[in-house]
Coordinates of C-alpha atoms (C1' of nucleotides) in Angstrom, one line a residue:
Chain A
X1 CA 20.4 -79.4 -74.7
X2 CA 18.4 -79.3 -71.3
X3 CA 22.1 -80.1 -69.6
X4 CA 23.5 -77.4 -71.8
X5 CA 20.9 -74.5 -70.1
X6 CA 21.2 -76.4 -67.0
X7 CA 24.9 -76.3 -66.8
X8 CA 24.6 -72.8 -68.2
X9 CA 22.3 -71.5 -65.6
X10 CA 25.0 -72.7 -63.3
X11 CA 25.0 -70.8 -59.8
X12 CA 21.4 -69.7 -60.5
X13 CA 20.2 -73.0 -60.5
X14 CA 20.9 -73.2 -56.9
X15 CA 20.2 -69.7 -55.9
X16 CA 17.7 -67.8 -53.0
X17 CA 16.3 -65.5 -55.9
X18 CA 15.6 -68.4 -57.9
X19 CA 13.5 -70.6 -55.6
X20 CA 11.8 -67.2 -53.6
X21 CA 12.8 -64.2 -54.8
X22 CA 12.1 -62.5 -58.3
X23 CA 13.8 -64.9 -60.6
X24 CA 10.7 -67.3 -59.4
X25 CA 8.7 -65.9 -62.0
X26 CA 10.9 -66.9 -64.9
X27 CA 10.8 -69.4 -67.3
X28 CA 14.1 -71.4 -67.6
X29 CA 15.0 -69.4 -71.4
X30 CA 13.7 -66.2 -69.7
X31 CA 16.0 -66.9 -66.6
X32 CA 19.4 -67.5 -69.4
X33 CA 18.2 -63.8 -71.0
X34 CA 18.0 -62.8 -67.2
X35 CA 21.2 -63.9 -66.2
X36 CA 22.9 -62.5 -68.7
X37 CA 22.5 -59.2 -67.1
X38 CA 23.6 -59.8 -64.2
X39 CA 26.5 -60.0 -62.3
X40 CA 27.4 -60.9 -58.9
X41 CA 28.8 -58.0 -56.5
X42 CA 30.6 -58.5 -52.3
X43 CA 30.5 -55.8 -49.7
X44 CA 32.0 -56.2 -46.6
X45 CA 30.6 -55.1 -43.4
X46 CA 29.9 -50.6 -43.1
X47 CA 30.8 -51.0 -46.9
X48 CA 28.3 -48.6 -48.8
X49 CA 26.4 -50.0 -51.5
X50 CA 24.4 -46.6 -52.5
X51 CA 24.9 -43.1 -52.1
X52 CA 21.6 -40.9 -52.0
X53 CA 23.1 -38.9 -54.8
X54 CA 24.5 -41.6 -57.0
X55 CA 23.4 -42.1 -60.4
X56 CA 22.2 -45.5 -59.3
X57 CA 23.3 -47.5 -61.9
X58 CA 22.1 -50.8 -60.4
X59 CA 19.6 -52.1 -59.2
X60 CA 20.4 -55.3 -56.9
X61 CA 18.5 -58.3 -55.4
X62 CA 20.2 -60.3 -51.8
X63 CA 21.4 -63.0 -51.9
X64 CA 22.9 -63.4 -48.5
X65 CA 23.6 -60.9 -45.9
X66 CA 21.5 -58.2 -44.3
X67 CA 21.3 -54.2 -46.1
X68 CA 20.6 -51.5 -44.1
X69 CA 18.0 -49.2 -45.7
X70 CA 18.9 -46.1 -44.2
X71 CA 17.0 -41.9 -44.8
X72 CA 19.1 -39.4 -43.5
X73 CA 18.5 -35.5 -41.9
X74 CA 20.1 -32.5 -42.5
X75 CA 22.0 -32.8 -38.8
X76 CA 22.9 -36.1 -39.4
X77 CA 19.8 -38.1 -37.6
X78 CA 19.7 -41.3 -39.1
X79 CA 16.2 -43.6 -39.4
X80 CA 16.5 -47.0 -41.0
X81 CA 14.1 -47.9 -43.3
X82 CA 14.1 -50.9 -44.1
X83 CA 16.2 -54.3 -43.7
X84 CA 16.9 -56.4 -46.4
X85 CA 17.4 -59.8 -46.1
X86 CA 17.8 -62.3 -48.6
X87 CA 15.2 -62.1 -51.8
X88 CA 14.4 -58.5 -50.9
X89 CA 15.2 -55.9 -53.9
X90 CA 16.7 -52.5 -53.6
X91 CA 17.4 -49.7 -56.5
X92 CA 14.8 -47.1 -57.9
X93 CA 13.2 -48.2 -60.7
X94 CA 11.2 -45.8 -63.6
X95 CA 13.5 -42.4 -62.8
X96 CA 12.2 -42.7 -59.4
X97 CA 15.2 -40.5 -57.7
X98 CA 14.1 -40.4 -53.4
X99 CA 17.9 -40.3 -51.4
X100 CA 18.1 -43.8 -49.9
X101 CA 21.7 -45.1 -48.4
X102 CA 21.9 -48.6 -48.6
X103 CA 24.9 -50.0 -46.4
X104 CA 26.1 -53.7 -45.8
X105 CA 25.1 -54.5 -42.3
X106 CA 27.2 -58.1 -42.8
X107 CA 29.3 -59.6 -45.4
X108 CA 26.4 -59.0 -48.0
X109 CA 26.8 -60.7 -51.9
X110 CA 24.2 -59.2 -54.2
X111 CA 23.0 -60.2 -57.9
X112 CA 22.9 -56.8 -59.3
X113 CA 21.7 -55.5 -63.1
X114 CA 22.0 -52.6 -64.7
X115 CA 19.3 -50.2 -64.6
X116 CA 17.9 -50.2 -68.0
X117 CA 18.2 -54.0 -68.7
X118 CA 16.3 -54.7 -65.4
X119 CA 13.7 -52.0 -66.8
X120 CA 13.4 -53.6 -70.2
X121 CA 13.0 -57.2 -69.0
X122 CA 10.4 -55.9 -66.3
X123 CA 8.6 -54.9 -69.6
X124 CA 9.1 -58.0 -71.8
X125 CA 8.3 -60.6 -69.1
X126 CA 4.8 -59.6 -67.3
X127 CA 5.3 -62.4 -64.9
X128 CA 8.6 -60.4 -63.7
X129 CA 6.6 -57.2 -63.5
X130 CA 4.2 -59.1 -61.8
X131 CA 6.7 -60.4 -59.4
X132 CA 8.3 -57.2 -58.9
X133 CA 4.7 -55.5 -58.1
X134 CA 3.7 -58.1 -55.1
X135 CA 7.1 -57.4 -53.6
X136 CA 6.6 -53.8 -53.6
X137 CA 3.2 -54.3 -52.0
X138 CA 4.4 -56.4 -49.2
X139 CA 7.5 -53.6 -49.0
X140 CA 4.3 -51.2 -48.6
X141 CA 2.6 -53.3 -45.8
X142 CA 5.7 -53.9 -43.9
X143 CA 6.8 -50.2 -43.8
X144 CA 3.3 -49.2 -42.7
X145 CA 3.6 -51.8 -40.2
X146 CA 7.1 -50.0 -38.7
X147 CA 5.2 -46.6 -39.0
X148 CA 2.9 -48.2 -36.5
X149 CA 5.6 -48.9 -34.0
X150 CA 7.6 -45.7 -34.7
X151 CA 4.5 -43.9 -34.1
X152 CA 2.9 -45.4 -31.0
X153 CA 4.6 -48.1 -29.7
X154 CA 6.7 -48.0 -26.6
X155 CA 10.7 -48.7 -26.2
X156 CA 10.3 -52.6 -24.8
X157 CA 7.2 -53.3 -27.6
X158 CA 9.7 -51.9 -30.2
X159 CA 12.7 -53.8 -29.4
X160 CA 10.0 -57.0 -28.8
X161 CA 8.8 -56.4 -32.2
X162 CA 12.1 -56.1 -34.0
X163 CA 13.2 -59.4 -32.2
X164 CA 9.3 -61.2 -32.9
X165 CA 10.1 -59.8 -36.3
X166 CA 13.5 -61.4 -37.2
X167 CA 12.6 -64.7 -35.5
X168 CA 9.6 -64.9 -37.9
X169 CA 11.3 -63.7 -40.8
X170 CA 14.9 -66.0 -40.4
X171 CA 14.1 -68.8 -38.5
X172 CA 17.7 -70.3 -38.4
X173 CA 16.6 -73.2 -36.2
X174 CA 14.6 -76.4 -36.8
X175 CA 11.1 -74.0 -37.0
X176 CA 8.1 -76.2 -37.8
X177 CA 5.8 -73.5 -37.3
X178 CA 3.3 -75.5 -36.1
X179 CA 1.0 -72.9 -34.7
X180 CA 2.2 -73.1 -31.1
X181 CA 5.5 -71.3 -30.3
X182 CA 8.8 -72.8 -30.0
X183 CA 11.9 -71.5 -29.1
X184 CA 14.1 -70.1 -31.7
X185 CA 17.4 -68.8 -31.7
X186 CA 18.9 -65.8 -34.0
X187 CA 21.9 -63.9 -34.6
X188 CA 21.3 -60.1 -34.3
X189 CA 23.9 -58.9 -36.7
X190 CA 23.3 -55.2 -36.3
X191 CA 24.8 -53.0 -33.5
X192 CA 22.8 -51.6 -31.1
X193 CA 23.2 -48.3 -32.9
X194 CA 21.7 -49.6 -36.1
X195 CA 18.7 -51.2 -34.0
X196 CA 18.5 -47.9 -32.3
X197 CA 17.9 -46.1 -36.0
X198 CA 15.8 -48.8 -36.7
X199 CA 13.3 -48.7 -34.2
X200 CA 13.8 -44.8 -33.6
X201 CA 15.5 -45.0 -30.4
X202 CA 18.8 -44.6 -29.0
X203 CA 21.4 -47.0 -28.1
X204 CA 21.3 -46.9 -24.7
X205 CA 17.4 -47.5 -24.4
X206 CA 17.7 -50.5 -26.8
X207 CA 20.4 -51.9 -24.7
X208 CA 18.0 -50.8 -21.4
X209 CA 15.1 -53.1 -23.3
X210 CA 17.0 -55.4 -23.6
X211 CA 18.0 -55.9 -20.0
X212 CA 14.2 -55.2 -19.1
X213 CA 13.0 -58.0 -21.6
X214 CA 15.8 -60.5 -20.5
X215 CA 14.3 -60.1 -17.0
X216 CA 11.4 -60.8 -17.6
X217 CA 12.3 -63.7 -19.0
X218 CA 11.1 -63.2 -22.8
X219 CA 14.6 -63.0 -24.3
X220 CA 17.7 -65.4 -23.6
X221 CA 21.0 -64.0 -24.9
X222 CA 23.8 -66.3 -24.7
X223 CA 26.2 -63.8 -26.7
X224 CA 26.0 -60.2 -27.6
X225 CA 24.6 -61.2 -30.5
X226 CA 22.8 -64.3 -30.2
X227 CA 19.5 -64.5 -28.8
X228 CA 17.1 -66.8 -28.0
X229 CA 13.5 -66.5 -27.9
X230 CA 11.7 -69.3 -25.5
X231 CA 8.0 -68.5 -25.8
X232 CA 7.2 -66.8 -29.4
X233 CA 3.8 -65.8 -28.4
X234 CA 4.3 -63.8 -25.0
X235 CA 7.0 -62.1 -27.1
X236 CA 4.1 -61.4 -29.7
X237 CA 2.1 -60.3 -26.6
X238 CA 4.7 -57.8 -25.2
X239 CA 5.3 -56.5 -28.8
X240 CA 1.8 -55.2 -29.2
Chain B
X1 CA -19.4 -42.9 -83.1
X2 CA -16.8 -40.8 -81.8
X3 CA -19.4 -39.2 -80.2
X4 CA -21.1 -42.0 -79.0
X5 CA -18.4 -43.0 -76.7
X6 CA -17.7 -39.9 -75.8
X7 CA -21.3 -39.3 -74.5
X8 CA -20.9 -43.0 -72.9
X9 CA -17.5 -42.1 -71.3
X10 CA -19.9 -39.6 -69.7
X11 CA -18.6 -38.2 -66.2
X12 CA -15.2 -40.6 -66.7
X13 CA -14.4 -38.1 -69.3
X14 CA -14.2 -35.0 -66.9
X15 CA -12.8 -37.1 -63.9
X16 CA -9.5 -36.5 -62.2
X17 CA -9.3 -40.0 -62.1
X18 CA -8.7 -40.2 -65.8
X19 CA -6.4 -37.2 -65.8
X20 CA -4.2 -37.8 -63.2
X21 CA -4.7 -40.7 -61.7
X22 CA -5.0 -44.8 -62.9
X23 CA -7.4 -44.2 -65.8
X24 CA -4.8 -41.8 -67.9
X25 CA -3.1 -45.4 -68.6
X26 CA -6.1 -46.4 -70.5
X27 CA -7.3 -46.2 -74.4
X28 CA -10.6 -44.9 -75.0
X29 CA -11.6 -48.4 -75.5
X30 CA -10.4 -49.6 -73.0
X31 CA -11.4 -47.0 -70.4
X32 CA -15.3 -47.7 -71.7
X33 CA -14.0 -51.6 -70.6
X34 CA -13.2 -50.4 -67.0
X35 CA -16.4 -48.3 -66.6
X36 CA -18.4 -50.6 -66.7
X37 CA -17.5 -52.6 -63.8
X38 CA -17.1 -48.8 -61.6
X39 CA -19.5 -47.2 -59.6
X40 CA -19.2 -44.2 -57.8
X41 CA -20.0 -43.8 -53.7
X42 CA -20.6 -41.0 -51.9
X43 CA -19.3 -40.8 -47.4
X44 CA -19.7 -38.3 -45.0
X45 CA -17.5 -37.7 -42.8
X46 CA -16.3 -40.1 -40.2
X47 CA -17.9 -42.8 -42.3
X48 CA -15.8 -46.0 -42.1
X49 CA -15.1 -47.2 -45.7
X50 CA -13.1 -50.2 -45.3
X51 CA -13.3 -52.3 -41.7
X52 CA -10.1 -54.8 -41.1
X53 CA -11.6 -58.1 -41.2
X54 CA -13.6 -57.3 -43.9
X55 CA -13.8 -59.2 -46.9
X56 CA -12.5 -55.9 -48.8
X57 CA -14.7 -56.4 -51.5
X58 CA -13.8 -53.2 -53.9
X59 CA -10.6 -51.7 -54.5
X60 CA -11.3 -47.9 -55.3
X61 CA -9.6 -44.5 -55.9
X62 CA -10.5 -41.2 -54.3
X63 CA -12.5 -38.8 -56.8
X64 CA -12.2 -36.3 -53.9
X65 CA -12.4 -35.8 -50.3
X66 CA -9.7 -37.0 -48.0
X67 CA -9.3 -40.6 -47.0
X68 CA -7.4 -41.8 -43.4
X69 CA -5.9 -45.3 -43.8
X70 CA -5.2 -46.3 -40.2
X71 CA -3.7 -48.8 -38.3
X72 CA -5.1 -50.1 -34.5
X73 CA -3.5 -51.2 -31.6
X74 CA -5.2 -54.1 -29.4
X75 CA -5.3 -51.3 -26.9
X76 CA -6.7 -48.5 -29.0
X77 CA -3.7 -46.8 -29.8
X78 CA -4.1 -45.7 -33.6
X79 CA -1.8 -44.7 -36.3
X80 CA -2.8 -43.2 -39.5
X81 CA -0.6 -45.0 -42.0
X82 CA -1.6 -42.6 -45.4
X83 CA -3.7 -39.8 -45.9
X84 CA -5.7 -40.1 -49.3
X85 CA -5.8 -37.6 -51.5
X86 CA -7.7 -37.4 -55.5
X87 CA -6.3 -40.0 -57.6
X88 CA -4.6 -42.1 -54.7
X89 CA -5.6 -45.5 -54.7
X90 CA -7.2 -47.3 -51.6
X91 CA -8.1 -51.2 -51.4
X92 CA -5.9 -54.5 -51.1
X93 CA -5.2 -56.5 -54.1
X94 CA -3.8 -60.6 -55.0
X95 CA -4.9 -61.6 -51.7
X96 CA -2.8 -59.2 -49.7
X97 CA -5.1 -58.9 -46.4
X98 CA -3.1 -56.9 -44.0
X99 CA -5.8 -55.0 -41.3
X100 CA -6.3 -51.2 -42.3
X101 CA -9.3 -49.2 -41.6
X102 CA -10.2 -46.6 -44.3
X103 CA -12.9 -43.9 -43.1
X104 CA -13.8 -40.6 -44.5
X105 CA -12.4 -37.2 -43.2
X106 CA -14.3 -35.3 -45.2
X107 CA -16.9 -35.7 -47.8
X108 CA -15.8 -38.1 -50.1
X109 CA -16.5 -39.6 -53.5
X110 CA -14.8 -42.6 -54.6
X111 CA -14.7 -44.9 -57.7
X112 CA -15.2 -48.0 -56.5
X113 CA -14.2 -51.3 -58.5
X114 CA -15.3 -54.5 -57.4
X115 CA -12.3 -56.7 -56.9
X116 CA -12.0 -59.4 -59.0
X117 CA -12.6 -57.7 -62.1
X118 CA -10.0 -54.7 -61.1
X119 CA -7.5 -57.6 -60.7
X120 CA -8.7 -58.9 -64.6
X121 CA -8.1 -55.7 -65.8
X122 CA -5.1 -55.4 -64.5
X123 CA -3.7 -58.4 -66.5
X124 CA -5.4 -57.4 -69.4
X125 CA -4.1 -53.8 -69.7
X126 CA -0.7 -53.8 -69.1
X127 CA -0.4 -50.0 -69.2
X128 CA -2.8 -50.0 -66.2
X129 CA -0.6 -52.3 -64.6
X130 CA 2.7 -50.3 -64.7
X131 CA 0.5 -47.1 -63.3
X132 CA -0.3 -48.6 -60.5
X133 CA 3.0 -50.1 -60.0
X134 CA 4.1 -46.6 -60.6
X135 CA 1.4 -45.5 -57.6
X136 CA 2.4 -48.2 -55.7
X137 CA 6.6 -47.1 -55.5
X138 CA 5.4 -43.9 -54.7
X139 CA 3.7 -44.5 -51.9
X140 CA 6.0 -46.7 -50.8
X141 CA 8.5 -43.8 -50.8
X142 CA 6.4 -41.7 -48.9
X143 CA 5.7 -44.2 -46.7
X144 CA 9.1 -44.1 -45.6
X145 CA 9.7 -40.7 -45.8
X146 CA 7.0 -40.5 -42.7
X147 CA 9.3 -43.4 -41.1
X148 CA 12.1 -40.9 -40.7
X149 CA 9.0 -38.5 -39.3
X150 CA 7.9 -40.7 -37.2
X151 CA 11.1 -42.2 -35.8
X152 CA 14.1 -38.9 -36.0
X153 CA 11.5 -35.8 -35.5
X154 CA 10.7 -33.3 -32.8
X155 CA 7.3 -32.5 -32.7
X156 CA 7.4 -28.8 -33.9
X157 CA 9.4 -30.5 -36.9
X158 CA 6.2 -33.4 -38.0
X159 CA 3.5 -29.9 -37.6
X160 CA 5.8 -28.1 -40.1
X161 CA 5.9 -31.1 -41.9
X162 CA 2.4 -32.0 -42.3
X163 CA 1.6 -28.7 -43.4
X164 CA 4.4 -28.8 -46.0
X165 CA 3.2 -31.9 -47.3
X166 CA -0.5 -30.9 -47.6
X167 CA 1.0 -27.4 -49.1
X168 CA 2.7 -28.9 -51.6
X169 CA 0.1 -31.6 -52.9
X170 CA -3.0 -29.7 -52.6
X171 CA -2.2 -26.1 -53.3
X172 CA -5.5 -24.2 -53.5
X173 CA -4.3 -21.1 -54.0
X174 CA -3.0 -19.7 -57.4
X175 CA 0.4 -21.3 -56.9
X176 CA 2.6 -21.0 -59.8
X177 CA 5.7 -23.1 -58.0
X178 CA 8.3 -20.6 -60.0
X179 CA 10.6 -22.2 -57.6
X180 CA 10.7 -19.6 -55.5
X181 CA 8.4 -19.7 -52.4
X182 CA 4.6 -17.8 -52.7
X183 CA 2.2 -17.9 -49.8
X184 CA 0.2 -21.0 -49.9
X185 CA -3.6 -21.1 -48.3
X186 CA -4.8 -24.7 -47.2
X187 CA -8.2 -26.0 -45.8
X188 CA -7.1 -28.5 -42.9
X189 CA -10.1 -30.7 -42.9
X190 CA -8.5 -33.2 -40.3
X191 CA -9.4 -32.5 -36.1
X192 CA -6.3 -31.9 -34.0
X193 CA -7.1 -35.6 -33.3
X194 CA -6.3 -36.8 -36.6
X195 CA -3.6 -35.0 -36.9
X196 CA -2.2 -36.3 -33.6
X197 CA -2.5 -40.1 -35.0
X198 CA -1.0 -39.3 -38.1
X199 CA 1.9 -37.7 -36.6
X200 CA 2.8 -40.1 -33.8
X201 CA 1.5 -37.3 -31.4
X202 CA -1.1 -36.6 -28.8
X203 CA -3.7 -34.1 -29.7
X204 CA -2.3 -31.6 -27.2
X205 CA 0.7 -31.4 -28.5
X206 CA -0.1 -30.8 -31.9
X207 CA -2.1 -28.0 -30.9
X208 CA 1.0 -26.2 -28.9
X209 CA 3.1 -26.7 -31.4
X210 CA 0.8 -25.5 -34.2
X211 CA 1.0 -22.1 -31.7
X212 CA 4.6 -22.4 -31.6
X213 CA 4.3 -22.0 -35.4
X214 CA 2.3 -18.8 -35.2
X215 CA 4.6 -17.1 -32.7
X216 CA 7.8 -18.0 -35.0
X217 CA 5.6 -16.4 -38.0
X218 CA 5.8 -19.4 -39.9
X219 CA 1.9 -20.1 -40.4
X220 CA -0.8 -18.0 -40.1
X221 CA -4.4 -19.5 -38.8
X222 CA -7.6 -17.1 -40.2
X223 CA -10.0 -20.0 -39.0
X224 CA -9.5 -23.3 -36.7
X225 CA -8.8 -25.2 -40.1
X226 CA -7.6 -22.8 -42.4
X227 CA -3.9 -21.5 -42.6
X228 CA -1.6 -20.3 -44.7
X229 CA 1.7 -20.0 -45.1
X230 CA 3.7 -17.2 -45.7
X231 CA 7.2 -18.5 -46.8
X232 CA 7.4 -22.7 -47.9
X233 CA 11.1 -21.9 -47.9
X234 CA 10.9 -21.2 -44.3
X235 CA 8.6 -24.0 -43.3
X236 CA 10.9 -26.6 -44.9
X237 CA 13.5 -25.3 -43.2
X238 CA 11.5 -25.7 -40.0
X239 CA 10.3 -29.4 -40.9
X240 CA 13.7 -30.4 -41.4
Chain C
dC1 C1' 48.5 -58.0 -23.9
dG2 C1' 46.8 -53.7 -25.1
dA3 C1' 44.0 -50.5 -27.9
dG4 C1' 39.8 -49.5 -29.9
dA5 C1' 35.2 -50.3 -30.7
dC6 C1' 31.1 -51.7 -28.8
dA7 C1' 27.9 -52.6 -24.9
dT8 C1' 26.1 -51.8 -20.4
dT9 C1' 24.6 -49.2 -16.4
dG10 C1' 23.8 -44.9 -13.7
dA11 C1' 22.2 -40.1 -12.7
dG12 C1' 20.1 -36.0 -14.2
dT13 C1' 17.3 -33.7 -17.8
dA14 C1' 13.8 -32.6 -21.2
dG15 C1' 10.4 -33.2 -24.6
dG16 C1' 6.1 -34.9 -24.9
dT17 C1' 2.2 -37.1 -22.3
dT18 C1' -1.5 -37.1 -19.0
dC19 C1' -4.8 -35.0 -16.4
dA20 C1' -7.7 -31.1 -15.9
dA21 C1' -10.1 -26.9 -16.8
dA22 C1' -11.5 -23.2 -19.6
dG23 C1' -12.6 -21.3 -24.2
dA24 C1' -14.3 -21.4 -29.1
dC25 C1' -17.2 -23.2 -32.6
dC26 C1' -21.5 -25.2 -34.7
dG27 C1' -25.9 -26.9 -35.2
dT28 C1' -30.5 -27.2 -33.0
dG29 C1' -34.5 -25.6 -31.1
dG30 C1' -37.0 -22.4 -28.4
Chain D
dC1 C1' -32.1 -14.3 -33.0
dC2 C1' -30.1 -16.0 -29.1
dA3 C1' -29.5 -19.6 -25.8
dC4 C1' -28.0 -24.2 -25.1
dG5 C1' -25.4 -28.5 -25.5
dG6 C1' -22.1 -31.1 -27.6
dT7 C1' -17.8 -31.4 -29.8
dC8 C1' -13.5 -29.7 -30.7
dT9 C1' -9.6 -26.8 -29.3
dT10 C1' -6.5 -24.3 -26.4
dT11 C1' -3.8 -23.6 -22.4
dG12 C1' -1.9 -24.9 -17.8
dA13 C1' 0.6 -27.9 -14.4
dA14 C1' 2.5 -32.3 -12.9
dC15 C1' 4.5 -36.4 -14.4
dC16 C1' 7.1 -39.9 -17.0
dT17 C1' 9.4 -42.1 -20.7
dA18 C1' 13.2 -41.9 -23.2
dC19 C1' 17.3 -38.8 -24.0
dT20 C1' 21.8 -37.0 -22.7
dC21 C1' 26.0 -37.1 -20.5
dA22 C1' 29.3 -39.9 -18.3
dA23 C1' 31.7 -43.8 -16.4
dT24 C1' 32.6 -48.6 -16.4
dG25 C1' 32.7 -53.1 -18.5
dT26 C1' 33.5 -56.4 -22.3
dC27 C1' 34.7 -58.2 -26.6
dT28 C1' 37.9 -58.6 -30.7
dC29 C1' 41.8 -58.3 -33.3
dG30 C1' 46.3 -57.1 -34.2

DNA sequence: CGAGACATTGAGTAGGTTCAAAGACCGTGG
DNA sequence: CCACGGTCTTTGAACCTACTCAATGTCTCG
């Protein structure tokens, strides 16, 4: 019976979502209801995973990749949001209807469910709901956070505390954490454009910062993409 | 005993609170539960109300007055994260302990709840639960609707917007929203100052382009803190 | 290898900041 | 009631950071 649900539970068993993310709060004949619901969607890179004006008909955890969060103006100025890495959540819950465009910033895979399922389980398991609320507190913090460094910090603290940010937050490499910085490497995936409507900038600053911080010997960057962060603190220190 | 508990309910009964805000989730019952552990507390202006490294030992929601929730640079720098209006919630809950300040800008009254026992009632009335929830997407979506502000706009754009917002949520006047646009009056209790920090500006900006505004006929300013403005449509158009 | 997309660097510009001075408001006390 | 002082606001002028426009360099993939 316990191998049945086991076998049953199959890719969940072994999944992000499971062990960090929302499906944490489940109890193993909660997470079989659960699963039920859901199915498992790809997007490529630039592939557009909501429209602002779609009916959004799902409502989607990560499972790997990175989503770009973006708002949109009128004339086409872009400002990023938010990033979503894996365990985050995206989708409007409750007839909440605010235009988001959510984008695949990498090859993404997501475990989506359909809008009134996920709403109906929210209700019958309170640990979900529960779940789901501390997420969207800590979603709260960290966007108040990146108003603090849209608002007042300057180009090299922003691009410092995107980098301090992504190190913390995917430590690829052998982190132990233990208190004291070490140096740890990560892939940037986005273009300097997307960092450039994340952090409120444009591209040609970002890549300026860049320079400026590799100068100064905060930022290593063996590849376009891959950099490397020697000394985590005086990183924290020129982030603000 | 109908009346009973309607004479105990006392000022609850008349509160916005209970109207609009987290209370309307409760039973009768249950309200007469959560009064007991409130208390109402009265700040001037400029009072602080919440310090960062306190032990933030009530959570509360705003009766009325206006609330600033701000963020501090090591240096000073300062960004106002939220402005609190009636029924908006204020306080940290399940151990989140990220560093705001909270301080009056005006008078204020709040109901203040003292933080273990909001968290009880939370997980004893569910309905109370999914309001704030509720509260808490919403401010999350406002959150990062001053993202885009802060990050994509020009300064004349965040004035108009700030004054759109405050139009929209606290319209004094006999505003009937028929969709079309009406002139709105509005009581500005925030200093230039204030403004400045909430809007990723300094204060001398905000005061040129609040002038800008007045030349373009798109606000009018009777008193240093009052305006009012003559076409919303216009202004929207103007905030982007 | 070549074409296209992306990144970097440079030079000039502009929107917003900084520094400074003058003006308006408000409460207090003579 | 008016004068006075402090705080807040407005306006001006110089400056600077980040933007714009433009050219060059580099990676990637067919």
């Amino acid at each position: 019976m316990d191998a049945e649900i086991a076998s049953e539970l199959g890719r969940c068993a072994s999944c992000v979502i499971r062990r960090e993310g929302l499906c944490g709060a489940l109890k193993q004949d909660e997470l079989l209801q659960f699963r039920r619901i859901a199915n498992r969607r790809k997007f490529e890179p630039g592939e557009n995973i909501l429209q602002s004006d779609d009916d959004p008909d799902f409502f989607a955890a990560v499972i790997s990749g990175v989503v770009k969060l973006t708002k949109v103006l009128f004339d086409g100025r872009q400002q990023v949001v938010d990033l979503l890495l894996p365990v985050d959540c995206l989708g409007q819950v409750f007839g909440r209807r605010s235009s988001y465009y959510a984008q695949a910033a990498t090859q993404v895979e997501l475990c989506c469910f359909p809008y009134s399922g996920f709403e109906q389980m929210l209700e019958e398991f309170p640990d979900l709901k529960h779940r789901f609320l501390e997420q969207t507190l800590d979603d709260l913090d960290s966007a108040r956070d990146w108003m603090v460094l849209l608002g007042r910090k300057t180009a090299e603290e922003r691009v410092a505390s995107l980098l301090l940010m992504l190190a913390t937050r995917t430590a690829i490499t052998g982190t132990a954490h233990n208190g004291s910085s070490r140096p740890v490497a990560l892939d940037l995936h986005l273009k300097r454009h997307e960092i450039a409507d994340f952090l409120g900038l444009t591209y040609e600053t970002v890549c300026r910062q860049f320079t400026a911080l590799k100068n100064k010997g905060l930022i290593q960057q063996p590849s376009r993409r891959r950099f490397s962060v020697p000394d985590t603190e005086a990183l924290a220190k020129a982030a603000g």
